[in-house]
Coordinates of N, CA and C in Angstrom, one line a residue:
X1 N -13.9 65.1 -24.2 CA -13.7 63.9 -23.7 C -15.1 63.3 -23.5
X2 N -15.4 62.1 -23.8 CA -16.7 61.5 -23.7 C -16.8 60.8 -22.4
X3 N -17.9 61.1 -21.7 CA -18.2 60.5 -20.4 C -19.1 59.2 -20.6
X4 N -18.8 58.2 -19.9 CA -19.6 57.0 -20.0 C -20.2 56.7 -18.6
X5 N -21.4 56.1 -18.7 CA -21.9 55.6 -17.4 C -21.4 54.3 -17.1
X6 N -21.6 53.8 -15.9 CA -21.0 52.5 -15.5 C -21.5 51.4 -16.2
X7 N -22.8 51.5 -16.8 CA -23.4 50.4 -17.6 C -22.6 50.2 -18.9
X8 N -22.3 51.4 -19.5 CA -21.6 51.4 -20.7 C -20.2 50.9 -20.6
X9 N -19.5 51.3 -19.5 CA -18.2 50.9 -19.3 C -18.2 49.3 -19.0
X10 N -19.1 48.8 -18.3 CA -19.1 47.4 -18.0 C -19.4 46.6 -19.3
X11 N -20.3 47.1 -20.2 CA -20.6 46.4 -21.4 C -19.3 46.4 -22.3
X12 N -18.6 47.5 -22.3 CA -17.3 47.5 -23.2 C -16.3 46.6 -22.6
X13 N -16.2 46.5 -21.2 CA -15.3 45.6 -20.6 C -15.7 44.2 -21.0
X14 N -17.0 43.9 -20.8 CA -17.5 42.5 -21.1 C -17.1 42.1 -22.6
X15 N -17.4 43.1 -23.5 CA -17.2 42.8 -24.9 C -15.7 42.5 -25.2
X16 N -14.8 43.3 -24.5 CA -13.4 43.1 -24.6 C -12.9 41.7 -24.1
X17 N -13.4 41.3 -23.0 CA -13.1 40.0 -22.4 C -13.6 38.9 -23.3
X18 N -14.8 39.1 -23.8 CA -15.4 38.1 -24.7 C -14.6 37.9 -26.0
X19 N -14.1 39.0 -26.6 CA -13.2 39.0 -27.7 C -11.9 38.2 -27.4
X20 N -11.4 38.5 -26.2 CA -10.1 37.8 -25.8 C -10.3 36.3 -25.7
X21 N -11.4 36.0 -25.0 CA -11.7 34.5 -24.8 C -11.9 33.8 -26.2
X22 N -12.7 34.5 -27.1 CA -13.0 34.0 -28.4 C -11.6 33.7 -29.2
X23 N -10.7 34.7 -29.1 CA -9.4 34.5 -29.8 C -8.6 33.3 -29.2
X24 N -8.7 33.1 -27.9 CA -8.0 32.0 -27.3 C -8.6 30.6 -27.8
X25 N -10.0 30.6 -27.8 CA -10.7 29.4 -28.2 C -10.4 29.2 -29.7
X26 N -10.4 30.2 -30.5 CA -10.1 30.0 -32.0 C -8.7 29.5 -32.2
X27 N -7.7 30.0 -31.4 CA -6.3 29.5 -31.5 C -6.2 28.1 -31.1
X28 N -6.8 27.7 -30.0 CA -6.7 26.4 -29.5 C -7.4 25.4 -30.5
X29 N -8.5 25.8 -31.0 CA -9.2 25.0 -32.0 C -8.5 24.8 -33.3
X30 N -7.9 25.9 -33.7 CA -7.2 25.8 -35.1 C -5.9 25.0 -34.8
X31 N -5.2 25.1 -33.7 CA -4.0 24.3 -33.4 C -4.4 22.8 -33.4
X32 N -5.5 22.5 -32.7 CA -5.9 21.1 -32.6 C -6.1 20.5 -34.0
X33 N -6.8 21.2 -34.8 CA -7.1 20.7 -36.2 C -5.8 20.6 -37.0
X34 N -4.9 21.6 -36.8 CA -3.7 21.6 -37.6 C -2.8 20.4 -37.2
X35 N -2.9 20.0 -36.0 CA -2.0 18.9 -35.5 C -2.7 17.6 -35.4
X36 N -3.9 17.4 -35.9 CA -4.7 16.2 -35.9 C -4.2 15.2 -36.9
X37 N -4.6 14.0 -36.8 CA -4.2 12.9 -37.7 C -4.6 13.3 -39.1
X38 N -5.7 14.0 -39.3 CA -6.0 14.4 -40.7 C -5.7 15.9 -40.9
X39 N -4.4 16.2 -41.1 CA -4.0 17.6 -41.2 C -4.2 18.1 -42.5
X40 N -4.9 17.4 -43.4 CA -5.0 17.8 -44.8 C -6.4 18.5 -45.0
X41 N -6.9 19.2 -44.1 CA -8.1 19.9 -44.2 C -7.9 21.1 -45.2
X42 N -8.9 21.2 -46.1 CA -9.0 22.2 -47.0 C -9.9 23.4 -46.5
X43 N -9.6 24.6 -46.9 CA -10.3 25.7 -46.4 C -11.3 26.1 -47.5
X44 N -12.6 25.9 -47.2 CA -13.6 26.2 -48.3 C -13.8 27.7 -48.5
X45 N -14.2 28.0 -49.8 CA -14.6 29.4 -50.0 C -15.8 29.8 -49.2
X46 N -15.7 31.0 -48.7 CA -16.9 31.4 -47.8 C -17.2 32.9 -48.1
X47 N -18.5 33.1 -48.1 CA -19.0 34.5 -48.2 C -19.9 34.8 -47.1
X48 N -19.7 36.0 -46.4 CA -20.5 36.4 -45.2 C -21.1 37.7 -45.5
X49 N -22.4 37.8 -45.4 CA -23.2 39.1 -45.6 C -23.8 39.3 -44.3
X50 N -23.5 40.6 -43.8 CA -24.2 41.0 -42.5 C -25.3 41.9 -42.7
X51 N -26.4 41.5 -42.2 CA -27.6 42.4 -42.2 C -27.9 42.9 -40.8
X52 N -28.9 43.7 -40.7 CA -29.2 44.3 -39.3 C -29.3 43.3 -38.2
X53 N -30.1 42.1 -38.5 CA -30.4 41.2 -37.4 C -29.8 39.8 -37.7
X54 N -29.1 39.6 -38.7 CA -28.6 38.3 -38.9 C -27.3 38.3 -39.9
X55 N -26.7 37.1 -39.9 CA -25.6 36.9 -40.9 C -26.1 35.9 -41.9
X56 N -25.8 36.1 -43.2 CA -26.1 35.1 -44.2 C -24.7 34.6 -44.7
X57 N -24.5 33.3 -44.5 CA -23.1 32.8 -44.8 C -23.2 31.7 -45.8
X58 N -22.4 31.7 -46.9 CA -22.4 30.8 -47.9 C -21.1 30.1 -47.9
X59 N -21.1 28.7 -47.8 CA -19.8 28.0 -47.8 C -19.8 27.0 -49.0
X60 N -18.8 27.0 -49.8 CA -18.7 26.0 -50.9 C -18.0 24.8 -50.5
X61 N -18.8 23.7 -50.6 CA -18.3 22.3 -50.2 C -18.6 21.4 -51.4
X62 N -17.9 21.4 -52.5 CA -18.3 20.6 -53.6 C -18.0 19.0 -53.3
X63 N -18.8 18.2 -53.8 CA -18.6 16.8 -53.7 C -18.7 16.2 -52.4
X64 N -19.5 16.9 -51.5 CA -19.7 16.5 -50.1 C -21.1 16.0 -49.8
X65 N -21.3 14.9 -49.1 CA -22.6 14.5 -48.6 C -23.1 15.3 -47.4
X66 N -24.3 15.7 -47.4 CA -24.9 16.5 -46.3 C -24.5 15.8 -44.9
X67 N -24.6 14.5 -44.9 CA -24.5 13.8 -43.6 C -23.1 13.9 -43.0
X68 N -22.1 14.3 -43.9 CA -20.7 14.4 -43.4 C -20.3 15.9 -43.0
X69 N -21.3 16.8 -43.0 CA -21.0 18.1 -42.6 C -21.3 18.4 -41.1
X70 N -20.5 18.9 -40.4 CA -20.7 19.2 -39.0 C -20.7 20.8 -38.8
X71 N -21.7 21.3 -38.2 CA -21.7 22.8 -38.0 C -21.9 23.1 -36.5
X72 N -21.0 23.8 -35.9 CA -21.1 24.1 -34.5 C -20.9 25.6 -34.3
X73 N -21.5 26.1 -33.2 CA -21.4 27.5 -32.8 C -21.0 27.7 -31.4
X74 N -20.1 28.6 -31.1 CA -19.7 28.9 -29.7 C -19.5 30.4 -29.8
X75 N -20.5 31.1 -29.1 CA -20.4 32.6 -29.0 C -20.4 33.2 -30.4
X76 N -19.2 33.7 -30.7 CA -19.1 34.4 -32.0 C -18.5 33.6 -33.1
X77 N -18.2 32.4 -32.8 CA -17.4 31.5 -33.6 C -18.3 30.3 -34.3
X78 N -18.3 30.3 -35.5 CA -19.1 29.3 -36.3 C -18.1 28.3 -36.9
X79 N -18.1 27.0 -36.7 CA -17.2 26.0 -37.2 C -17.9 25.1 -38.2
X80 N -17.3 25.0 -39.4 CA -17.8 24.0 -40.4 C -16.7 23.0 -40.6
X81 N -17.0 21.7 -40.4 CA -16.1 20.6 -40.6 C -16.7 19.6 -41.5
X82 N -15.9 19.1 -42.4 CA -16.3 17.9 -43.2 C -15.3 16.9 -43.2
X83 N -15.6 15.7 -42.9 CA -14.7 14.5 -43.0 C -15.5 13.5 -43.8
X84 N -15.1 13.2 -45.1 CA -15.8 12.3 -46.0 C -14.7 11.4 -46.7
X85 N -14.9 10.2 -46.6 CA -14.0 9.2 -47.3 C -14.6 8.9 -48.6
X86 N -13.9 9.1 -49.7 CA -14.3 8.7 -51.0 C -14.3 7.2 -51.2
X87 N -15.5 6.6 -51.5 CA -15.6 5.2 -51.6 C -14.7 4.6 -52.7
X88 N -14.6 5.2 -53.8 CA -13.8 4.5 -54.9 C -12.4 4.7 -54.8
X89 N -11.9 5.7 -54.2 CA -10.5 6.1 -54.2 C -9.8 5.9 -52.7
X90 N -10.7 5.7 -51.7 CA -10.2 5.6 -50.3 C -9.5 6.8 -49.9
X91 N -9.8 7.9 -50.5 CA -9.1 9.2 -50.1 C -10.1 9.9 -49.2
X92 N -9.6 10.8 -48.4 CA -10.3 11.6 -47.5 C -10.6 13.0 -48.0
X93 N -11.9 13.4 -48.1 CA -12.3 14.7 -48.5 C -12.5 15.5 -47.3
X94 N -11.7 16.4 -46.9 CA -11.9 17.1 -45.6 C -11.8 18.6 -45.8
X95 N -12.7 19.3 -45.1 CA -12.8 20.8 -45.1 C -12.9 21.2 -43.6
X96 N -12.3 22.4 -43.4 CA -12.5 23.0 -42.1 C -12.5 24.5 -42.2
X97 N -13.4 25.1 -41.7 CA -13.5 26.6 -41.7 C -14.0 27.1 -40.3
X98 N -13.3 28.0 -39.7 CA -13.8 28.6 -38.5 C -14.1 30.1 -38.9
X99 N -15.3 30.5 -38.6 CA -15.7 31.9 -39.0 C -16.0 32.6 -37.7
X100 N -15.3 33.7 -37.5 CA -15.5 34.6 -36.4 C -16.3 35.7 -36.7
X101 N -17.5 35.8 -36.1 CA -18.5 36.8 -36.4 C -18.2 38.0 -35.5
X102 N -18.7 39.2 -36.0 CA -18.5 40.4 -35.2 C -19.5 40.4 -34.0
X103 N -20.5 39.6 -33.9 CA -21.4 39.6 -32.8 C -21.8 38.2 -32.5
X104 N -22.2 38.0 -31.2 CA -22.8 36.6 -30.8 C -24.0 36.4 -31.6
X105 N -24.2 35.1 -31.8 CA -25.5 34.6 -32.5 C -26.2 33.6 -31.6
X106 N -27.5 33.5 -31.9 CA -28.4 32.7 -31.1 C -28.3 31.2 -31.7
X107 N -27.7 30.4 -31.0 CA -27.6 29.0 -31.4 C -28.9 28.4 -31.8
X108 N -29.9 28.7 -31.0 CA -31.3 28.2 -31.3 C -31.9 28.8 -32.6
X109 N -31.4 29.9 -33.1 CA -31.9 30.5 -34.3 C -31.0 30.4 -35.5
X110 N -30.3 29.4 -35.6 CA -29.4 29.2 -36.8 C -30.1 28.1 -37.7
X111 N -30.2 28.4 -38.9 CA -30.7 27.5 -39.9 C -29.7 27.3 -41.0
X112 N -29.6 26.1 -41.5 CA -28.7 25.7 -42.5 C -29.3 24.7 -43.5
X113 N -28.9 25.0 -44.8 CA -29.4 24.1 -45.8 C -28.2 23.8 -46.8
X114 N -28.2 22.6 -47.4 CA -27.1 22.2 -48.3 C -27.7 21.6 -49.6
X115 N -27.3 22.2 -50.7 CA -27.8 21.8 -52.0 C -26.7 22.1 -53.1
X116 N -26.4 21.1 -53.9 CA -25.4 21.3 -55.0 C -24.1 21.9 -54.6
X117 N -23.6 21.4 -53.4 CA -22.2 21.8 -53.0 C -22.2 23.1 -52.3
X118 N -23.3 23.7 -52.0 CA -23.4 25.0 -51.3 C -24.1 24.9 -50.0
X119 N -23.5 25.2 -48.9 CA -24.1 25.3 -47.6 C -24.4 26.7 -47.3
X120 N -25.7 27.0 -47.1 CA -26.2 28.2 -46.8 C -26.6 28.3 -45.3
X121 N -26.1 29.3 -44.6 CA -26.3 29.4 -43.1 C -27.0 30.7 -42.8
X122 N -28.0 30.8 -42.1 CA -28.5 32.0 -41.6 C -28.5 32.0 -40.1
X123 N -27.8 33.0 -39.5 CA -27.5 33.0 -38.1 C -28.0 34.4 -37.5
X124 N -29.0 34.3 -36.6 CA -29.6 35.5 -36.1 C -28.7 36.0 -35.0
X125 N -28.5 37.3 -35.0 CA -27.6 38.0 -34.0 C -28.4 38.0 -32.7
X126 N -27.7 37.9 -31.5 CA -28.3 38.0 -30.2 C -28.6 39.4 -30.0
X127 N -29.7 39.7 -29.3 CA -30.0 41.1 -29.0 C -29.9 41.3 -27.5
X128 N -30.0 42.5 -27.0 CA -30.0 42.8 -25.6 C -31.1 42.1 -24.9
X129 N -32.2 41.8 -25.6 CA -33.3 41.1 -25.0 C -32.9 39.7 -24.7
X130 N -31.9 39.1 -25.4 CA -31.5 37.7 -25.0 C -30.9 37.5 -23.7
X131 N -30.5 38.6 -23.0 CA -29.9 38.5 -21.7 C -30.8 37.8 -20.7
X132 N -30.3 37.0 -19.9 CA -31.1 36.4 -18.9 C -30.7 36.8 -17.5
X133 N -31.7 37.1 -16.6 CA -31.4 37.5 -15.3 C -31.0 36.3 -14.5
X134 N -30.0 36.5 -13.7 CA -29.5 35.5 -12.8 C -29.8 35.7 -11.3
X135 N -30.4 34.7 -10.7 CA -30.8 34.9 -9.3 C -29.6 34.7 -8.4
X136 N -29.5 35.6 -7.4 CA -28.4 35.5 -6.6 C -28.9 34.8 -5.2
X137 N -28.1 33.8 -4.8 CA -28.5 33.2 -3.6 C -27.6 33.5 -2.4

C-alpha cells in the first residue's frame, strides 16, 4: 500500500475537483451552443500533440476569415468558435470546438496563427512555479 503525505493528498483532491468543475463547465457550454439560435455549428477537424511543456493544436477552418475566429481558454478547456456570414449566399459558416486538455495552460502564454484555413495554437502548460501565494488577512 502506497503512503502519501498530506501535500500529495491535497494535490490529488484539488486535481479531482478541478476535473469535476471543468466537466460541468464543458457541459453547460456545449448545451448553450447546442441550443443557441445558430445550432448549425460544424465541428472542425483537430489534431493535438502533447509535448513536455506545451500542447501544439491544429484546427482546420477552411474558408474562414481570421477576424471571425474566437479563441478562449478557461483552465483546461480551449474553445474555438467561428461565426462568419458568407457575403454572396447569405449563409452562416459556423464552427465550434471545445478542447479539454489534460493539464491547465497559461492563458498569457498561448500563441495562435491562422493561414490557408489552418489555425495553429501553441499552449504552454502551467507548472508548479505558476502557483501564487495568497496572503491571509
